[in-house]
Short mmCIF file of C-alpha atoms in Angstrom, two decimals:
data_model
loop_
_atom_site.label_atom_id
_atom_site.label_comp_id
_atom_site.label_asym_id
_atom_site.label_seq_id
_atom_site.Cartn_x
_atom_site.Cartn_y
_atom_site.Cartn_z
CA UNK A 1 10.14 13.22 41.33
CA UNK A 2 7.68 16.23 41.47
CA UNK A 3 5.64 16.71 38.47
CA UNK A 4 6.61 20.75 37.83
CA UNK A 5 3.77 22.65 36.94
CA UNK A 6 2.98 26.62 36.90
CA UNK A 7 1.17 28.14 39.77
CA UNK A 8 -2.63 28.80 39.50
CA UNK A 9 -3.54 32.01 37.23
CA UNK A 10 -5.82 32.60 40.79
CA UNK A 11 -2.65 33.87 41.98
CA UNK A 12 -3.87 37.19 39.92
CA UNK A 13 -6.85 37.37 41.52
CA UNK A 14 -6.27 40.31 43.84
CA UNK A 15 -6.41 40.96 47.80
CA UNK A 16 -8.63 42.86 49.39
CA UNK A 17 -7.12 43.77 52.49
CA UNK A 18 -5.94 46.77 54.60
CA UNK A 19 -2.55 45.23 55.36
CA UNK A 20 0.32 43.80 53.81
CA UNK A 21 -0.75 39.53 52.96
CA UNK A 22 2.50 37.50 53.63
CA UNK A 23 2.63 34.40 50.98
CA UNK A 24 6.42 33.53 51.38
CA UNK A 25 9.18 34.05 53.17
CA UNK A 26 12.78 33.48 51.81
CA UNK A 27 15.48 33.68 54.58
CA UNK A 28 19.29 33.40 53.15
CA UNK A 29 22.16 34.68 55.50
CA UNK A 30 25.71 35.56 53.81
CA UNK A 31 28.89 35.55 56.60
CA UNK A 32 32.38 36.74 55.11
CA UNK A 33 34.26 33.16 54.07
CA UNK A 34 37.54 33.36 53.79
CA UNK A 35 38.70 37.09 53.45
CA UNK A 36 35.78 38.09 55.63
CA UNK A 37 33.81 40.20 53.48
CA UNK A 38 31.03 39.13 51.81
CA UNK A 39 31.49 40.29 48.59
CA UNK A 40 34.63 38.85 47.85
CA UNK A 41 34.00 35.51 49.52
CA UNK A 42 31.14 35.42 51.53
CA UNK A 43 29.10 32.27 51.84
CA UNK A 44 25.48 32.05 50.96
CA UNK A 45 22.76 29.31 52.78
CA UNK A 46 19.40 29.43 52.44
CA UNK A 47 17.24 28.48 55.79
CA UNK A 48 15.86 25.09 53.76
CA UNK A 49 19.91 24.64 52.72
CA UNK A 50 18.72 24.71 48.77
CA UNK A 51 20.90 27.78 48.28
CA UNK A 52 24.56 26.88 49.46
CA UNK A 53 27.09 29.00 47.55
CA UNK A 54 30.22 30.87 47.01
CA UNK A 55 30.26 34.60 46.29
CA UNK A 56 33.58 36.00 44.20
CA UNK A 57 33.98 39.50 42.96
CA UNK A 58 33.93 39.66 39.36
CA UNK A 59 37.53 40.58 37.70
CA UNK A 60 35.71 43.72 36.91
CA UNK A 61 35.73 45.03 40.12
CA UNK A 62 39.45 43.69 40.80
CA UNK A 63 38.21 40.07 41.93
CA UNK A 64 39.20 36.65 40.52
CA UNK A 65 36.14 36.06 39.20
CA UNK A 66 34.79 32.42 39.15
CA UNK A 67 32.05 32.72 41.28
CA UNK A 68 28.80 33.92 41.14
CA UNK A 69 27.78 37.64 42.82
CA UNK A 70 24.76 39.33 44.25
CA UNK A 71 24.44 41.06 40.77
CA UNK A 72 23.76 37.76 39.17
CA UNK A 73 21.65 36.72 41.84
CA UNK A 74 19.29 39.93 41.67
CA UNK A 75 19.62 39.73 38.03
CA UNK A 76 18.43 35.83 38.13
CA UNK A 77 15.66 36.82 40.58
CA UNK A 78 14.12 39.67 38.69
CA UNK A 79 14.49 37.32 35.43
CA UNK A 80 12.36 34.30 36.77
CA UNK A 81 10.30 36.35 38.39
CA UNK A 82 8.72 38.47 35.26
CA UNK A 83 8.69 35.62 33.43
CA UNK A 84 6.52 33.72 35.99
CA UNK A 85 4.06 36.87 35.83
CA UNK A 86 4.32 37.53 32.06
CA UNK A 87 3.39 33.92 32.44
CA UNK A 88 0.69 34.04 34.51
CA UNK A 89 -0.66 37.07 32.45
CA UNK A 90 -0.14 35.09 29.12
CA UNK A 91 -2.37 32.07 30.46
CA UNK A 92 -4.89 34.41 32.07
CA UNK A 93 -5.54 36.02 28.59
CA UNK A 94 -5.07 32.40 26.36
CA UNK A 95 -1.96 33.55 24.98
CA UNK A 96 0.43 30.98 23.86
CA UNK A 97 4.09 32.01 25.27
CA UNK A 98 6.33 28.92 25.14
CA UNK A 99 9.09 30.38 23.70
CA UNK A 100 9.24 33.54 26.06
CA UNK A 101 12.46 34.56 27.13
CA UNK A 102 13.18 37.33 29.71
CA UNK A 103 17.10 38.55 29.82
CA UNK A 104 18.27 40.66 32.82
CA UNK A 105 21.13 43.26 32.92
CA UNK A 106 22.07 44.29 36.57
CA UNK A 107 24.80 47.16 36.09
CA UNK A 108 26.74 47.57 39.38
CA UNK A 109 28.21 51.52 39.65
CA UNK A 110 28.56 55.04 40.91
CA UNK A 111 25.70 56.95 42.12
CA UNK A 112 26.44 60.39 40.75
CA UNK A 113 24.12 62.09 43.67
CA UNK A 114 26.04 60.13 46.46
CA UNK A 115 29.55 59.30 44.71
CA UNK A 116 28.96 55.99 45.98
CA UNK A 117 26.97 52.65 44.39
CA UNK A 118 23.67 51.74 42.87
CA UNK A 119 22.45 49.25 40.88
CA UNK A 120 20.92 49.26 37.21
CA UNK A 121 18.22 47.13 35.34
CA UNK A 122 17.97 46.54 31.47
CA UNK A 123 14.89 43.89 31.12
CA UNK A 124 14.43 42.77 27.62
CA UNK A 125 11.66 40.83 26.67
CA UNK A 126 11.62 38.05 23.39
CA UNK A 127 8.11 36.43 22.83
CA UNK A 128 8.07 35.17 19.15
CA UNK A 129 5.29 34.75 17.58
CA UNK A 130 3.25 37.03 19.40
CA UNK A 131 1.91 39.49 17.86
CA UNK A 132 3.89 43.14 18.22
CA UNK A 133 0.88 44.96 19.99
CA UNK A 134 -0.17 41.73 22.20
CA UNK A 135 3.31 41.54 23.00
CA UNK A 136 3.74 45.04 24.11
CA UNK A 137 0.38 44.85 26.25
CA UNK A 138 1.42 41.66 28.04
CA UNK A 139 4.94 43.41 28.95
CA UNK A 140 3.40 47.01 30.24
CA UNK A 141 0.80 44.53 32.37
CA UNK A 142 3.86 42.14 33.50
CA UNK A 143 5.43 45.46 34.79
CA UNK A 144 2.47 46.16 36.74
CA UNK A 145 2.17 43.24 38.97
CA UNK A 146 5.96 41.83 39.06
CA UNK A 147 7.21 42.63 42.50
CA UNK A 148 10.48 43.05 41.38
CA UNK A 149 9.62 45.58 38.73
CA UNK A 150 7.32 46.90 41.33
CA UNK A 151 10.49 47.64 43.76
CA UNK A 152 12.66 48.92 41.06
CA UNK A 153 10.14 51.23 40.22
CA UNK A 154 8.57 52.27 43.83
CA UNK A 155 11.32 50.92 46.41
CA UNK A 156 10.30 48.26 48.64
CA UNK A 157 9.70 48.38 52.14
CA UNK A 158 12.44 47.46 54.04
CA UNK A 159 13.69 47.42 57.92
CA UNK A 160 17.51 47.08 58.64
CA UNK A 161 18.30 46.35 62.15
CA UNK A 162 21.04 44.99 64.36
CA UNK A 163 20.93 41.86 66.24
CA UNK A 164 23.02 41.71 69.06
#
């Protein structure tokens, strides 16, 4: 078994660079399962087949529930993904987080400018034992350089096409 370790705190050294610096790329495709529809009971595979699951819509919007959803999965994804940098900031600065705990909301509902759907984000933070205005300085820092705060905040660049 792999001995699990963080990643380098050189990750936070920065580029210098005109143009976008690829690290990773994750590619995941959904198709419709069952009812044909992604949402309801779409199928999700990663490329590496780590990710193989079923997606259910929650009872709350009129699904059976038992599944897991793309809420949970952004949700999940934005979680692990501040923590790693609050982590990453924590170790830079010789800050002792082993308790740290990030919790993600992701609100699925009605855009009032469109009628139609967004998503919402409620990020709360526990880091006991760390003092209040360390704390506080670690989080606005972590919000900084997390890519997923990054494209709640800014968007993200994105390019939808169709293959035929």
């Amino acid at each position: 078994m792999t001995d699990l370790r963080p990643p380098p705190a050189s990750l936070l050294d920065k580029h210098r660079g005109a143009d976008f610096l690829p690290l990773y790329t994750a590619t995941v495709r959904v198709n419709g399962g069952e009812s044909r529809h992604g949402r309801a009971s779409g199928v999700v595979r990663s490329d590496d087949g780590i990710l193989d699951l079923r997606l259910r819509m929650p009872e709350e919007l009129g699904g059976p529930g038992g599944g897991t959803n793309p809420e949970q999965l952004f949700a999940a994804g934005y979680a692990a993904c501040f923590h790693g940098a609050l982590s990453l900031l924590a170790a830079r600065a010789n800050v002792a987080i082993p308790d740290a705990e990030v919790v993600a909301q992701v609100t699925f509902g009605r855009d009032p400018a469109d009628g139609l759907f967004m998503l919402a984000a409620d990020i709360r933070i526990r880091l006991p034992d760390v003092d209040r205005a360390i704390a506080e300085e670690l989080v606005r820092n972590t919000e900084r350089i997390c890519p997923y705060a990054k494209m709640a905040r800014t968007g993200i660049d994105c390019v939808v096409s169709l293959d035929q």
